[in-house]
Amino acid sequence: MMKKSFTDKHICILQRKDRQSIAITPCAAEHPMSFKVPDRLLTDGQCRMRINGVQFVQALLEANGLAAGKDYQFKGRYEAEKNAVIISLEKDEREW
């Protein structure tokens, strides 16, 4: 099976069952959690992409004891085996 690259047009956001991390990975447009990536996202510093999923975000915040309305930063790492960026939401992995 051929791995997809991050130049694909769609990504999806997956979460672990315990909601302690999420993964961002390439996917087909038909995937139920797919989001189209703007063509210029990686080449134009002015291009932005925003995913608005209020229920998804609120559930992640609640599951990790985080307050809505606050800003948080999380560390992410690329895992070649999974062809995904993994973002840990665990307390000791957060940047403040």
Short mmCIF file of C-alpha atoms in Angstrom, two decimals:
data_model
loop_
_atom_site.label_atom_id
_atom_site.label_comp_id
_atom_site.label_asym_id
_atom_site.label_seq_id
_atom_site.Cartn_x
_atom_site.Cartn_y
_atom_site.Cartn_z
CA MET A 1 0.00 0.00 0.00
CA MET A 2 1.36 3.41 -0.96
CA LYS A 3 1.54 6.07 1.75
CA LYS A 4 -0.01 9.43 1.05
CA SER A 5 2.01 12.59 1.55
CA PHE A 6 1.02 15.84 3.21
CA THR A 7 0.68 17.42 -0.23
CA ASP A 8 -2.69 15.67 -0.57
CA LYS A 9 -5.72 17.93 -0.74
CA HIS A 10 -7.49 16.61 2.39
CA ILE A 11 -6.52 15.88 5.96
CA CYS A 12 -8.45 14.31 8.79
CA ILE A 13 -8.27 14.72 12.54
CA LEU A 14 -8.47 11.51 14.53
CA GLN A 15 -8.54 11.15 18.30
CA ARG A 16 -7.47 8.38 20.60
CA LYS A 17 -10.32 6.72 22.47
CA ASP A 18 -9.11 8.21 25.77
CA ARG A 19 -8.88 11.65 24.06
CA GLN A 20 -5.33 12.15 25.32
CA SER A 21 -4.02 12.87 21.81
CA ILE A 22 -5.13 13.69 18.31
CA ALA A 23 -3.56 12.86 14.95
CA ILE A 24 -3.59 14.88 11.75
CA THR A 25 -3.08 12.73 8.67
CA PRO A 26 -3.77 12.77 4.93
CA CYS A 27 -7.04 11.17 3.87
CA ALA A 28 -9.48 10.81 1.01
CA ALA A 29 -12.09 13.50 0.45
CA GLU A 30 -14.78 10.93 1.26
CA HIS A 31 -13.47 10.30 4.80
CA PRO A 32 -16.12 11.44 7.33
CA MET A 33 -13.58 13.63 9.17
CA SER A 34 -11.91 15.11 6.06
CA PHE A 35 -11.09 18.77 5.68
CA LYS A 36 -9.90 20.32 2.42
CA VAL A 37 -6.53 22.00 2.72
CA PRO A 38 -6.26 25.33 0.86
CA ASP A 39 -3.91 24.98 -2.14
CA ARG A 40 -1.71 27.86 -0.95
CA LEU A 41 -1.52 26.88 2.74
CA LEU A 42 2.14 25.82 2.74
CA THR A 43 3.38 28.36 0.19
CA ASP A 44 1.58 31.59 1.10
CA GLY A 45 2.22 33.04 4.56
CA GLN A 46 -1.08 34.93 4.37
CA CYS A 47 -3.18 31.82 3.69
CA ARG A 48 -4.95 30.43 6.75
CA MET A 49 -6.96 27.32 7.50
CA ARG A 50 -9.43 27.14 10.34
CA ILE A 51 -11.48 24.15 11.37
CA ASN A 52 -14.62 25.07 13.25
CA GLY A 53 -15.90 22.10 15.18
CA VAL A 54 -17.26 23.51 18.42
CA GLN A 55 -18.57 20.21 19.81
CA PHE A 56 -15.34 18.39 18.92
CA VAL A 57 -13.18 21.06 20.57
CA GLN A 58 -15.39 21.32 23.68
CA ALA A 59 -15.33 17.53 24.16
CA LEU A 60 -11.51 17.50 23.90
CA LEU A 61 -11.21 20.36 26.38
CA GLU A 62 -13.57 18.73 28.89
CA ALA A 63 -11.89 15.32 28.57
CA ASN A 64 -8.55 16.91 29.42
CA GLY A 65 -9.68 19.24 32.21
CA LEU A 66 -9.18 22.41 30.15
CA ALA A 67 -11.35 25.51 30.26
CA ALA A 68 -13.18 26.77 27.18
CA GLY A 69 -12.26 30.30 26.14
CA LYS A 70 -8.58 30.00 27.07
CA ASP A 71 -5.65 29.65 24.67
CA TYR A 72 -3.45 26.56 24.88
CA GLN A 73 -0.40 25.37 22.99
CA PHE A 74 0.45 21.72 22.51
CA LYS A 75 3.55 19.97 21.28
CA GLY A 76 3.26 17.88 18.14
CA ARG A 77 5.57 15.36 16.51
CA TYR A 78 5.61 13.69 13.11
CA GLU A 79 5.48 9.89 13.16
CA ALA A 80 6.62 8.49 9.83
CA GLU A 81 5.18 5.02 10.53
CA LYS A 82 1.69 6.50 10.84
CA ASN A 83 2.29 9.30 8.33
CA ALA A 84 0.70 11.62 10.85
CA VAL A 85 1.38 14.52 13.15
CA ILE A 86 0.54 13.43 16.70
CA ILE A 87 -0.46 16.13 19.19
CA SER A 88 -0.45 15.09 22.81
CA LEU A 89 -3.05 16.70 25.06
CA GLU A 90 -1.66 15.22 28.27
CA LYS A 91 -0.85 17.65 31.06
CA ASP A 92 2.93 17.11 31.06
CA GLU A 93 3.07 17.67 27.28
CA ARG A 94 1.40 21.11 27.28
CA GLU A 95 3.25 24.35 26.68
CA TRP A 96 2.04 27.34 28.66
#
